[in-house]
Amino acid sequence: MQNQPPFTFTLFGGTGDLAMRKILPALFIAHRDAKLHETGRIICVSKQAFSRDEYLDWVSKNAAPHVKGGGASVDIEDVAWRSFLARIDYLALDLVEPTGYQRLAELLAQSKVVSVFYLATSPLLFERICANLATSTVDLSQARVVLEKPLGHDLRSSHAINDAVARVFSEDQIYRIDHYLGKESVQNLLALRFANSLFEPLWRRESIAHVQLTIAEQLGVEGRGEFYDGTGALRDMVQNHLLQLLCTVAMEPPTSFDANAVRDEKVRVLRALRPFSAEDLELRAVRGQYVAGAVNSQSVPGYLQEPGIGPRSQTETFVALHAEINNWRWAGVPFFLRTGKRLAHRAAEIVITFRPVPHAILPMPFGSGSVSNRLVIRLQPDESIQLHCLAKQPGDGMIMQPVALDLSFDQAFKQRRAEAYERLLLDAIRGNLSLFVRRDEQEAAWKWVEPLLHHWQSTASPPKPYMAGSWGPTASFAMMARAGAQWPEDG
């Protein structure tokens, strides 16, 4: 772990759900493990009229139960927790009123250090917060601003938010966060590709038949019905998380691990994505919406019965796409993207299926004629890498059976692995942009998904229904079959 500089971390939205579930628990873990500079300070900002002591009680009640990496929750009487709370100040502030920002400037002026501003608020407030910072006496010369998604709901609104932030902060001060990029297994995908000579010669169209990227959730909208109904799975998961994973799999080797070298290669992938034609919109894109069913043997309502959802909503809770990348490395290789709520299992994984041997001289299992090798990179709930291949079954004859070479990170490495938010927050303090999204990346992703958004908004056809607890609408399996592939659970 690199040495951290002295810093002040200002958290806008300091009483919100994200602050309690992710940001403050991640900062506590970094504090407990001595990864934060001893003089680093945390200023939490929200409109609630708490005193500092009242706010610290709120944090102990609402953030401590979400601490991971050392037990189910933290003991709030522990020395480490008390010393973490000693770092925290609280400022009650109306975020839209510029007058109150002078009090923030006075708090920040107590020390000349790196300032990180984390905007864990609605994106509708981003422009006003940045403008108020600019018109105050807050020193922004060493400032970094971290922006939470969603950054807009289409390309135009994304432009507007980015333009507003750019009027105050330069691009190298802006950290657009995508927590999937901070996951240990995504880091290991980069290591697998670029630190080993074994895979790179095979990482191309001549050896790979297709690639699948899945982010499956068992949860429904979980009380966020009004927000989710205006967002949907395409904006919530595909435009950011899934396309970032696709870029990590498909990008060319960068010249170095410098932030811009990595992000340059990701942008090239996004710009090479084949645009959706009119035929593609019908045959290579599936949207679905869950109906009542059972998850883990418990009955759950359909999407239209969730609180905050209109009775005629056509918002998609499931998306499956057949994408292609128009470049020399990947021409003709299908990339299948899939995400959904209320699916059979919680899982996030990348499955890379290699082409079968050109001529089978040994009897293959199941009488299928050939069985492809697969590299399975599991992101959640557990993190692992498996290489599926064939081996001889013990006994007489040459009988082949599938086996897996399994790298389980829990078994291979005994030290604790950093949570995604912990890694990304430390990188923001350190000034490392490698795992954050650049503006041209984000806009290239919006350009690719917008034809789907417009098509689904204009069509009279509703989303395909699928039962909660299933693997999505049958149309997604039909889409795969047309391409000569299948999802893992269909094997």
CSV table of C-alpha atoms in Angstrom, one decimal:
chain,number,residue,atom,x,y,z
A,1,MET,CA,0.0,0.0,0.0
A,2,GLN,CA,1.4,3.3,-1.0
A,3,ASN,CA,1.8,6.0,1.6
A,4,GLN,CA,-1.3,8.2,1.8
A,5,PRO,CA,-1.0,12.0,1.8
A,6,PRO,CA,-2.6,14.2,4.4
A,7,PHE,CA,-6.2,14.9,3.3
A,8,THR,CA,-9.6,16.3,4.1
A,9,PHE,CA,-12.5,14.1,2.8
A,10,THR,CA,-15.7,16.1,2.5
A,11,LEU,CA,-18.8,13.8,2.1
A,12,PHE,CA,-21.9,15.6,0.7
A,13,GLY,CA,-24.9,13.5,1.5
A,14,GLY,CA,-23.4,12.5,4.8
A,15,THR,CA,-26.7,11.1,6.2
A,16,GLY,CA,-27.7,9.2,3.1
A,17,ASP,CA,-27.9,5.5,2.5
A,18,LEU,CA,-24.8,5.3,0.4
A,19,ALA,CA,-22.7,7.1,3.0
A,20,MET,CA,-23.9,4.7,5.7
A,21,ARG,CA,-23.7,1.4,3.8
A,22,LYS,CA,-20.6,1.9,1.7
A,23,ILE,CA,-18.5,5.1,2.1
A,24,LEU,CA,-18.1,5.5,5.9
A,25,PRO,CA,-17.6,1.7,6.5
A,26,ALA,CA,-14.9,1.7,3.8
A,27,LEU,CA,-13.1,4.7,5.3
A,28,PHE,CA,-13.3,3.0,8.7
A,29,ILE,CA,-11.7,-0.2,7.4
A,30,ALA,CA,-8.9,1.9,5.8
A,31,HIS,CA,-8.5,3.8,9.1
A,32,ARG,CA,-8.4,0.5,11.2
A,33,ASP,CA,-5.7,-0.9,8.9
A,34,ALA,CA,-3.6,2.2,9.1
A,35,LYS,CA,-4.1,3.1,5.4
A,36,LEU,CA,-5.1,6.7,6.1
A,37,HIS,CA,-2.7,9.4,7.0
A,38,GLU,CA,-2.9,10.0,10.8
A,39,THR,CA,-3.9,13.7,10.3
A,40,GLY,CA,-6.6,12.9,7.7
A,41,ARG,CA,-10.0,14.5,8.4
A,42,ILE,CA,-13.6,13.6,7.3
A,43,ILE,CA,-16.2,16.4,7.1
A,44,CYS,CA,-19.7,15.0,6.6
A,45,VAL,CA,-22.3,17.5,5.1
A,46,SER,CA,-26.0,17.2,5.1
A,47,LYS,CA,-29.1,19.4,5.7
A,48,GLN,CA,-30.1,17.6,8.9
A,49,ALA,CA,-29.7,19.9,11.9
A,50,PHE,CA,-27.5,17.5,13.9
A,51,SER,CA,-24.9,18.5,16.4
A,52,ARG,CA,-21.6,16.7,16.0
A,53,ASP,CA,-22.3,14.4,18.9
A,54,GLU,CA,-25.8,13.6,17.4
A,55,TYR,CA,-24.3,12.9,14.1
A,56,LEU,CA,-21.6,10.5,15.5
A,57,ASP,CA,-24.4,8.6,17.3
A,58,TRP,CA,-26.2,8.4,13.9
A,59,VAL,CA,-23.1,7.0,12.3
A,60,SER,CA,-22.6,4.4,15.1
A,61,LYS,CA,-26.2,3.3,14.7
A,62,ASN,CA,-26.4,3.3,10.9
A,63,ALA,CA,-22.9,2.8,9.5
A,64,ALA,CA,-21.2,0.4,12.0
A,65,PRO,CA,-23.5,-2.6,11.1
A,66,HIS,CA,-22.3,-2.4,7.5
A,67,VAL,CA,-18.6,-2.7,8.3
A,68,LYS,CA,-17.1,-5.8,6.6
A,69,GLY,CA,-13.6,-7.3,6.7
A,70,GLY,CA,-13.3,-8.3,10.3
A,71,GLY,CA,-16.7,-9.5,11.5
A,72,ALA,CA,-20.4,-9.0,11.0
A,73,SER,CA,-20.2,-5.5,12.4
A,74,VAL,CA,-17.8,-3.3,14.4
A,75,ASP,CA,-17.9,-2.9,18.2
A,76,ILE,CA,-18.7,0.8,18.6
A,77,GLU,CA,-16.9,0.8,22.0
A,78,ASP,CA,-13.8,-0.5,20.3
A,79,VAL,CA,-10.7,1.8,20.3
A,80,ALA,CA,-10.5,1.7,16.5
A,81,TRP,CA,-14.1,2.9,16.1
A,82,ARG,CA,-13.7,5.7,18.6
A,83,SER,CA,-10.5,6.9,17.0
A,84,PHE,CA,-12.2,6.8,13.6
A,85,LEU,CA,-15.1,9.0,14.9
A,86,ALA,CA,-12.5,11.4,16.2
A,87,ARG,CA,-11.6,12.2,12.6
A,88,ILE,CA,-15.2,13.2,11.7
A,89,ASP,CA,-16.7,16.7,11.8
A,90,TYR,CA,-20.3,17.4,10.9
A,91,LEU,CA,-21.7,20.4,9.1
A,92,ALA,CA,-25.4,21.1,8.7
A,93,LEU,CA,-25.7,22.8,5.3
A,94,ASP,CA,-28.4,23.6,2.7
A,95,LEU,CA,-26.5,22.4,-0.4
A,96,VAL,CA,-28.3,24.8,-2.7
A,97,GLU,CA,-27.6,27.9,-0.7
A,98,PRO,CA,-24.2,29.5,-1.4
A,99,THR,CA,-24.0,31.4,1.9
A,100,GLY,CA,-23.4,28.3,4.1
A,101,TYR,CA,-20.3,27.2,2.1
A,102,GLN,CA,-18.2,29.8,3.8
A,103,ARG,CA,-18.5,27.7,7.0
A,104,LEU,CA,-17.1,24.8,5.0
A,105,ALA,CA,-14.3,27.0,3.7
A,106,GLU,CA,-13.4,27.8,7.3
A,107,LEU,CA,-13.2,24.2,8.3
A,108,LEU,CA,-11.1,23.3,5.2
A,109,ALA,CA,-8.8,26.3,5.8
A,110,GLN,CA,-7.5,24.8,9.0
A,111,SER,CA,-5.0,22.8,7.0
A,112,LYS,CA,-3.6,23.0,3.5
A,113,VAL,CA,-3.9,19.4,2.3
A,114,VAL,CA,-5.4,17.4,-0.5
A,115,SER,CA,-9.2,17.9,-0.6
A,116,VAL,CA,-11.5,15.2,-1.8
A,117,PHE,CA,-15.2,16.2,-2.3
A,118,TYR,CA,-17.5,13.1,-2.6
A,119,LEU,CA,-20.9,13.9,-4.0
A,120,ALA,CA,-23.1,11.2,-2.7
A,121,THR,CA,-26.2,13.1,-3.6
A,122,SER,CA,-28.7,13.3,-6.4
A,123,PRO,CA,-27.0,14.2,-9.7
A,124,LEU,CA,-29.5,17.1,-9.8
A,125,LEU,CA,-27.4,18.8,-7.1
A,126,PHE,CA,-24.0,18.3,-8.7
A,127,GLU,CA,-24.1,21.6,-10.6
A,128,ARG,CA,-25.2,23.6,-7.7
A,129,ILE,CA,-22.7,22.1,-5.3
A,130,CYS,CA,-19.8,22.7,-7.7
A,131,ALA,CA,-20.9,26.2,-8.4
A,132,ASN,CA,-21.2,27.0,-4.7
A,133,LEU,CA,-17.7,25.6,-4.0
A,134,ALA,CA,-16.4,27.8,-6.8
A,135,THR,CA,-17.9,31.0,-5.5
A,136,SER,CA,-16.8,30.4,-1.9
A,137,THR,CA,-13.3,30.8,-0.6
A,138,VAL,CA,-12.7,27.0,-0.6
A,139,ASP,CA,-9.3,26.3,-2.0
A,140,LEU,CA,-9.8,24.1,-5.0
A,141,SER,CA,-6.2,24.0,-6.2
A,142,GLN,CA,-5.6,20.5,-4.8
A,143,ALA,CA,-9.2,19.4,-4.9
A,144,ARG,CA,-10.6,16.2,-6.4
A,145,VAL,CA,-14.3,15.6,-6.8
A,146,VAL,CA,-15.9,12.1,-6.8
A,147,LEU,CA,-19.1,11.7,-8.7
A,148,GLU,CA,-21.6,8.9,-8.1
A,149,LYS,CA,-23.7,7.4,-10.8
A,150,PRO,CA,-26.1,7.9,-12.5
A,151,LEU,CA,-24.5,10.8,-14.4
A,152,GLY,CA,-27.7,11.7,-16.3
A,153,HIS,CA,-30.3,9.5,-17.9
A,154,ASP,CA,-29.1,9.9,-21.5
A,155,LEU,CA,-26.3,11.4,-23.5
A,156,ARG,CA,-27.7,15.0,-23.4
A,157,SER,CA,-28.2,15.1,-19.7
A,158,SER,CA,-24.8,13.5,-19.2
A,159,HIS,CA,-23.3,16.3,-21.3
A,160,ALA,CA,-25.1,18.8,-19.1
A,161,ILE,CA,-23.8,17.4,-15.8
A,162,ASN,CA,-20.3,17.0,-17.1
A,163,ASP,CA,-20.2,20.5,-18.5
A,164,ALA,CA,-21.4,21.9,-15.2
A,165,VAL,CA,-18.7,20.1,-13.2
A,166,ALA,CA,-16.1,21.0,-15.8
A,167,ARG,CA,-16.8,24.7,-15.3
A,168,VAL,CA,-15.2,24.3,-11.8
A,169,PHE,CA,-12.9,21.2,-12.0
A,170,SER,CA,-10.5,20.1,-14.7
A,171,GLU,CA,-10.8,16.6,-16.1
A,172,ASP,CA,-7.9,15.3,-14.1
A,173,GLN,CA,-9.7,16.5,-10.9
A,174,ILE,CA,-12.9,14.5,-11.7
A,175,TYR,CA,-13.3,11.0,-10.4
A,176,ARG,CA,-16.4,9.2,-11.9
A,177,ILE,CA,-16.8,6.2,-9.7
A,178,ASP,CA,-17.9,2.7,-10.9
A,179,HIS,CA,-17.4,0.4,-7.9
A,180,TYR,CA,-17.1,-2.8,-10.1
A,181,LEU,CA,-13.7,-1.5,-11.3
A,182,GLY,CA,-12.5,-1.7,-7.7
A,183,LYS,CA,-13.4,-5.3,-7.2
A,184,GLU,CA,-10.4,-7.6,-6.5
A,185,SER,CA,-11.5,-10.1,-9.2
A,186,VAL,CA,-11.6,-7.3,-11.8
A,187,GLN,CA,-8.1,-6.3,-10.8
A,188,ASN,CA,-7.1,-9.9,-11.2
A,189,LEU,CA,-8.5,-10.0,-14.7
A,190,LEU,CA,-6.0,-7.3,-15.6
A,191,ALA,CA,-3.2,-9.3,-13.9
A,192,LEU,CA,-4.3,-12.5,-15.7
A,193,ARG,CA,-4.2,-10.8,-19.1
A,194,PHE,CA,-1.2,-8.5,-18.8
A,195,ALA,CA,1.2,-10.2,-16.3
A,196,ASN,CA,1.1,-13.7,-17.8
A,197,SER,CA,2.3,-14.8,-21.2
A,198,LEU,CA,0.0,-17.8,-21.2
A,199,PHE,CA,-3.3,-16.1,-22.1
A,200,GLU,CA,-2.4,-13.2,-24.4
A,201,PRO,CA,-1.8,-15.3,-27.6
A,202,LEU,CA,-5.2,-16.9,-27.1
A,203,TRP,CA,-7.1,-13.7,-26.2
A,204,ARG,CA,-8.5,-13.1,-29.7
A,205,ARG,CA,-11.0,-14.2,-32.3
A,206,GLU,CA,-9.0,-17.1,-33.6
A,207,SER,CA,-9.2,-18.9,-30.2
A,208,ILE,CA,-12.3,-17.4,-28.4
A,209,ALA,CA,-15.8,-18.4,-29.5
A,210,HIS,CA,-17.8,-16.0,-27.4
A,211,VAL,CA,-17.8,-14.0,-24.1
A,212,GLN,CA,-20.6,-13.8,-21.6
A,213,LEU,CA,-20.9,-11.1,-18.9
A,214,THR,CA,-23.6,-11.5,-16.3
A,215,ILE,CA,-24.6,-9.4,-13.3
A,216,ALA,CA,-27.6,-11.2,-11.7
A,217,GLU,CA,-29.5,-10.0,-8.6
A,218,GLN,CA,-32.0,-11.8,-6.4
A,219,LEU,CA,-33.2,-8.6,-4.9
A,220,GLY,CA,-36.1,-6.5,-6.3
A,221,VAL,CA,-36.3,-2.7,-6.1
A,222,GLU,CA,-36.0,-2.8,-2.3
A,223,GLY,CA,-38.0,0.4,-1.5
A,224,ARG,CA,-36.4,2.4,-4.4
A,225,GLY,CA,-39.4,1.9,-6.7
A,226,GLU,CA,-39.8,5.5,-7.7
A,227,PHE,CA,-36.1,5.9,-8.5
A,228,TYR,CA,-35.8,2.6,-10.3
A,229,ASP,CA,-38.9,3.1,-12.4
A,230,GLY,CA,-37.4,6.2,-13.9
A,231,THR,CA,-34.1,4.4,-14.5
A,232,GLY,CA,-34.4,0.7,-15.5
A,233,ALA,CA,-31.8,-2.0,-15.9
A,234,LEU,CA,-30.2,-0.6,-19.1
A,235,ARG,CA,-29.3,2.7,-17.5
A,236,ASP,CA,-28.6,1.3,-14.0
A,237,MET,CA,-26.3,-1.6,-14.9
A,238,VAL,CA,-25.5,-1.9,-18.7
A,239,GLN,CA,-24.4,1.6,-19.5
A,240,ASN,CA,-21.8,1.6,-16.7
A,241,HIS,CA,-21.0,-1.7,-14.9
A,242,LEU,CA,-21.4,-4.2,-17.8
A,243,LEU,CA,-19.7,-2.0,-20.4
A,244,GLN,CA,-16.8,-1.3,-18.1
A,245,LEU,CA,-16.4,-5.1,-17.6
A,246,LEU,CA,-16.6,-5.6,-21.4
A,247,CYS,CA,-13.8,-3.0,-21.9
A,248,THR,CA,-11.6,-4.7,-19.3
A,249,VAL,CA,-12.0,-8.0,-21.1
A,250,ALA,CA,-11.6,-6.7,-24.7
A,251,MET,CA,-9.1,-3.8,-24.5
A,252,GLU,CA,-5.7,-3.9,-26.1
A,253,PRO,CA,-2.7,-4.1,-23.8
A,254,PRO,CA,-2.0,-0.5,-22.7
A,255,THR,CA,1.5,0.9,-22.9
A,256,SER,CA,1.6,1.2,-19.1
A,257,PHE,CA,-0.8,1.2,-16.1
A,258,ASP,CA,-0.9,5.0,-16.3
A,259,ALA,CA,-4.5,6.2,-15.9
A,260,ASN,CA,-4.8,7.7,-19.4
A,261,ALA,CA,-3.0,4.8,-21.1
A,262,VAL,CA,-5.6,2.3,-19.6
A,263,ARG,CA,-8.6,4.6,-20.3
A,264,ASP,CA,-7.5,5.3,-23.9
A,265,GLU,CA,-7.7,1.6,-24.6
A,266,LYS,CA,-11.2,1.3,-23.0
A,267,VAL,CA,-12.5,4.2,-25.1
A,268,ARG,CA,-11.3,2.5,-28.3
A,269,VAL,CA,-13.3,-0.6,-27.4
A,270,LEU,CA,-16.5,1.4,-26.8
A,271,ARG,CA,-16.1,3.3,-30.0
A,272,ALA,CA,-15.6,0.0,-31.9
A,273,LEU,CA,-18.9,-1.5,-30.6
A,274,ARG,CA,-21.1,-2.3,-33.5
A,275,PRO,CA,-24.1,0.1,-33.6
A,276,PHE,CA,-27.5,-1.5,-33.3
A,277,SER,CA,-29.3,-1.8,-36.6
A,278,ALA,CA,-33.1,-2.0,-36.9
A,279,GLU,CA,-32.9,-5.8,-37.1
A,280,ASP,CA,-30.5,-5.9,-34.1
A,281,LEU,CA,-33.0,-4.0,-32.0
A,282,GLU,CA,-35.5,-6.9,-32.4
A,283,LEU,CA,-33.1,-9.9,-32.5
A,284,ARG,CA,-30.1,-9.0,-30.4
A,285,ALA,CA,-31.7,-7.1,-27.5
A,286,VAL,CA,-34.1,-8.5,-25.0
A,287,ARG,CA,-35.8,-6.6,-22.2
A,288,GLY,CA,-37.9,-8.2,-19.5
A,289,GLN,CA,-39.9,-7.4,-16.4
A,290,TYR,CA,-40.4,-9.8,-13.5
A,291,VAL,CA,-43.8,-11.0,-12.4
A,292,ALA,CA,-44.7,-12.7,-9.1
A,293,GLY,CA,-42.7,-15.8,-8.2
A,294,ALA,CA,-40.5,-17.3,-5.5
A,295,VAL,CA,-36.9,-16.5,-4.5
A,296,ASN,CA,-35.2,-18.8,-2.0
A,297,SER,CA,-38.5,-20.5,-1.5
A,298,GLN,CA,-40.1,-17.2,-0.5
A,299,SER,CA,-43.0,-15.7,-2.5
A,300,VAL,CA,-42.3,-12.3,-3.9
A,301,PRO,CA,-44.5,-9.8,-5.7
A,302,GLY,CA,-44.2,-8.8,-9.4
A,303,TYR,CA,-42.6,-5.6,-10.4
A,304,LEU,CA,-45.9,-3.9,-11.0
A,305,GLN,CA,-47.0,-4.7,-7.4
A,306,GLU,CA,-43.9,-3.1,-5.9
A,307,PRO,CA,-44.4,0.2,-3.9
A,308,GLY,CA,-43.8,3.2,-6.1
A,309,ILE,CA,-44.4,1.4,-9.4
A,310,GLY,CA,-47.2,2.5,-11.7
A,311,PRO,CA,-49.6,-0.2,-12.8
A,312,ARG,CA,-48.7,0.2,-16.5
A,313,SER,CA,-45.0,0.7,-16.1
A,314,GLN,CA,-42.8,-0.6,-19.0
A,315,THR,CA,-39.5,-0.2,-17.2
A,316,GLU,CA,-37.2,-3.1,-17.8
A,317,THR,CA,-35.8,-5.1,-14.9
A,318,PHE,CA,-33.9,-7.5,-17.2
A,319,VAL,CA,-31.7,-6.8,-20.2
A,320,ALA,CA,-29.8,-9.3,-22.4
A,321,LEU,CA,-27.8,-8.1,-25.4
A,322,HIS,CA,-25.7,-9.6,-28.2
A,323,ALA,CA,-22.9,-7.2,-28.9
A,324,GLU,CA,-20.0,-7.3,-31.3
A,325,ILE,CA,-16.7,-5.3,-31.5
A,326,ASN,CA,-15.6,-4.2,-34.9
A,327,ASN,CA,-11.9,-4.5,-34.7
A,328,TRP,CA,-9.2,-7.0,-35.8
A,329,ARG,CA,-8.9,-8.7,-32.4
A,330,TRP,CA,-12.6,-9.4,-31.9
A,331,ALA,CA,-14.4,-9.2,-35.3
A,332,GLY,CA,-17.2,-11.8,-35.4
A,333,VAL,CA,-16.9,-12.8,-31.7
A,334,PRO,CA,-20.3,-12.4,-29.8
A,335,PHE,CA,-20.2,-10.6,-26.5
A,336,PHE,CA,-23.4,-11.5,-24.5
A,337,LEU,CA,-24.4,-9.0,-21.8
A,338,ARG,CA,-27.0,-9.9,-19.2
A,339,THR,CA,-28.3,-8.3,-16.0
A,340,GLY,CA,-31.6,-8.5,-14.1
A,341,LYS,CA,-33.4,-8.3,-10.8
A,342,ARG,CA,-35.2,-11.2,-9.1
A,343,LEU,CA,-33.2,-13.8,-10.8
A,344,ALA,CA,-32.5,-17.3,-9.6
A,345,HIS,CA,-29.2,-16.6,-7.9
A,346,ARG,CA,-27.0,-13.6,-7.1
A,347,ALA,CA,-23.9,-13.8,-9.3
A,348,ALA,CA,-21.6,-11.6,-11.3
A,349,GLU,CA,-19.2,-13.4,-13.6
A,350,ILE,CA,-17.4,-13.3,-16.9
A,351,VAL,CA,-17.3,-16.5,-19.0
A,352,ILE,CA,-14.9,-16.8,-21.8
A,353,THR,CA,-15.6,-19.8,-24.1
A,354,PHE,CA,-12.8,-21.0,-26.3
A,355,ARG,CA,-13.2,-22.6,-29.6
A,356,PRO,CA,-13.3,-26.4,-29.6
A,357,VAL,CA,-10.4,-28.5,-30.9
A,358,PRO,CA,-10.5,-28.6,-34.7
A,359,HIS,CA,-10.5,-32.4,-34.9
A,360,ALA,CA,-11.5,-34.6,-31.9
A,361,ILE,CA,-9.4,-37.7,-31.7
A,362,LEU,CA,-10.6,-38.7,-28.3
A,363,PRO,CA,-14.1,-39.6,-27.2
A,364,MET,CA,-15.8,-36.6,-25.7
A,365,PRO,CA,-18.2,-36.7,-22.8
A,366,PHE,CA,-22.0,-36.6,-23.1
A,367,GLY,CA,-21.7,-37.8,-26.8
A,368,SER,CA,-21.6,-34.1,-27.8
A,369,GLY,CA,-18.7,-34.5,-30.2
A,370,SER,CA,-16.7,-31.7,-28.6
A,371,VAL,CA,-16.6,-29.7,-25.4
A,372,SER,CA,-15.2,-26.2,-25.3
A,373,ASN,CA,-12.7,-24.9,-22.7
A,374,ARG,CA,-14.0,-22.1,-20.5
A,375,LEU,CA,-12.4,-19.5,-18.3
A,376,VAL,CA,-14.9,-18.4,-15.6
A,377,ILE,CA,-14.0,-15.3,-13.6
A,378,ARG,CA,-16.4,-15.0,-10.7
A,379,LEU,CA,-16.9,-11.5,-9.2
A,380,GLN,CA,-19.5,-12.2,-6.6
A,381,PRO,CA,-20.7,-13.5,-4.3
A,382,ASP,CA,-17.3,-15.3,-4.0
A,383,GLU,CA,-14.3,-14.3,-6.0
A,384,SER,CA,-12.5,-16.9,-8.0
A,385,ILE,CA,-11.0,-17.9,-11.4
A,386,GLN,CA,-11.8,-21.3,-12.9
A,387,LEU,CA,-10.3,-22.9,-16.0
A,388,HIS,CA,-12.6,-25.6,-17.3
A,389,CYS,CA,-10.9,-28.3,-19.4
A,390,LEU,CA,-11.0,-32.0,-20.1
A,391,ALA,CA,-9.0,-34.8,-18.4
A,392,LYS,CA,-8.9,-38.5,-18.6
A,393,GLN,CA,-11.2,-40.4,-16.2
A,394,PRO,CA,-9.2,-42.9,-14.1
A,395,GLY,CA,-9.5,-46.5,-15.3
A,396,ASP,CA,-9.4,-48.4,-18.6
A,397,GLY,CA,-9.8,-46.5,-21.8
A,398,MET,CA,-9.6,-42.9,-22.8
A,399,ILE,CA,-12.8,-41.5,-21.3
A,400,MET,CA,-12.8,-37.7,-21.0
A,401,GLN,CA,-14.5,-35.8,-18.2
A,402,PRO,CA,-14.7,-32.1,-17.5
A,403,VAL,CA,-12.5,-30.8,-14.7
A,404,ALA,CA,-11.8,-27.3,-13.3
A,405,LEU,CA,-8.6,-25.7,-12.2
A,406,ASP,CA,-9.9,-23.5,-9.5
A,407,LEU,CA,-8.1,-20.4,-8.1
A,408,SER,CA,-10.2,-19.4,-5.0
A,409,PHE,CA,-8.8,-16.2,-3.7
A,410,ASP,CA,-9.9,-17.1,-0.2
A,411,GLN,CA,-7.6,-20.2,-0.4
A,412,ALA,CA,-4.7,-18.8,-2.3
A,413,PHE,CA,-4.3,-15.5,-0.4
A,414,LYS,CA,-4.8,-15.4,3.4
A,415,GLN,CA,-4.6,-11.7,3.7
A,416,ARG,CA,-7.8,-9.6,3.7
A,417,ARG,CA,-8.9,-8.3,0.3
A,418,ALA,CA,-9.9,-4.7,0.0
A,419,GLU,CA,-13.5,-4.0,-0.6
A,420,ALA,CA,-14.2,-2.1,-3.9
A,421,TYR,CA,-15.2,1.2,-2.2
A,422,GLU,CA,-12.2,1.0,0.1
A,423,ARG,CA,-9.8,0.7,-2.9
A,424,LEU,CA,-11.4,3.4,-4.9
A,425,LEU,CA,-11.6,5.9,-2.0
A,426,LEU,CA,-7.9,5.4,-1.2
A,427,ASP,CA,-7.1,5.9,-4.9
A,428,ALA,CA,-9.1,9.2,-4.9
A,429,ILE,CA,-7.1,10.4,-1.9
A,430,ARG,CA,-3.9,9.2,-3.6
A,431,GLY,CA,-4.8,10.9,-6.9
A,432,ASN,CA,-4.8,7.7,-9.0
A,433,LEU,CA,-7.4,7.9,-11.8
A,434,SER,CA,-6.8,4.5,-13.3
A,435,LEU,CA,-9.9,2.9,-11.9
A,436,PHE,CA,-12.2,5.9,-12.6
A,437,VAL,CA,-14.2,6.6,-15.7
A,438,ARG,CA,-13.1,9.4,-18.0
A,439,ARG,CA,-15.7,11.7,-19.7
A,440,ASP,CA,-15.1,10.3,-23.2
A,441,GLU,CA,-15.6,6.8,-21.9
A,442,GLN,CA,-18.9,7.6,-20.4
A,443,GLU,CA,-20.2,9.5,-23.4
A,444,ALA,CA,-19.1,6.7,-25.8
A,445,ALA,CA,-21.1,4.2,-23.6
A,446,TRP,CA,-24.2,6.5,-23.8
A,447,LYS,CA,-23.9,6.8,-27.6
A,448,TRP,CA,-24.0,3.0,-27.9
A,449,VAL,CA,-27.0,2.4,-25.6
A,450,GLU,CA,-29.1,5.4,-26.7
A,451,PRO,CA,-30.7,3.7,-29.8
A,452,LEU,CA,-32.0,1.0,-27.4
A,453,LEU,CA,-33.4,3.6,-25.1
A,454,HIS,CA,-35.2,5.4,-27.9
A,455,HIS,CA,-36.5,2.1,-29.4
A,456,TRP,CA,-37.9,0.8,-26.2
A,457,GLN,CA,-39.5,4.2,-25.3
A,458,SER,CA,-41.2,4.4,-28.7
A,459,THR,CA,-42.3,0.8,-29.1
A,460,ALA,CA,-45.7,-0.4,-28.0
A,461,SER,CA,-44.4,-3.8,-27.2
A,462,PRO,CA,-44.1,-4.3,-23.4
A,463,PRO,CA,-41.1,-6.0,-21.7
A,464,LYS,CA,-41.1,-9.8,-21.8
A,465,PRO,CA,-42.4,-11.2,-18.6
A,466,TYR,CA,-40.4,-13.6,-16.5
A,467,MET,CA,-41.1,-15.3,-13.2
A,468,ALA,CA,-39.2,-14.0,-10.2
A,469,GLY,CA,-36.7,-16.7,-9.2
A,470,SER,CA,-36.1,-17.7,-12.9
A,471,TRP,CA,-33.2,-16.8,-15.2
A,472,GLY,CA,-35.1,-14.3,-17.2
A,473,PRO,CA,-37.4,-14.4,-20.2
A,474,THR,CA,-37.2,-17.2,-22.7
A,475,ALA,CA,-36.4,-14.7,-25.4
A,476,SER,CA,-32.9,-14.3,-23.9
A,477,PHE,CA,-32.3,-18.1,-24.4
A,478,ALA,CA,-33.6,-17.9,-27.9
A,479,MET,CA,-31.2,-15.0,-28.6
A,480,MET,CA,-28.3,-17.1,-27.5
A,481,ALA,CA,-29.5,-20.1,-29.5
A,482,ARG,CA,-29.6,-18.0,-32.7
A,483,ALA,CA,-25.9,-17.3,-32.1
A,484,GLY,CA,-25.1,-21.0,-31.5
A,485,ALA,CA,-24.4,-20.3,-27.7
A,486,GLN,CA,-26.1,-20.9,-24.4
A,487,TRP,CA,-26.1,-19.4,-21.0
A,488,PRO,CA,-24.3,-21.5,-18.4
A,489,GLU,CA,-27.4,-22.6,-16.5
A,490,ASP,CA,-28.9,-23.8,-19.9
A,491,GLY,CA,-26.1,-26.3,-20.3
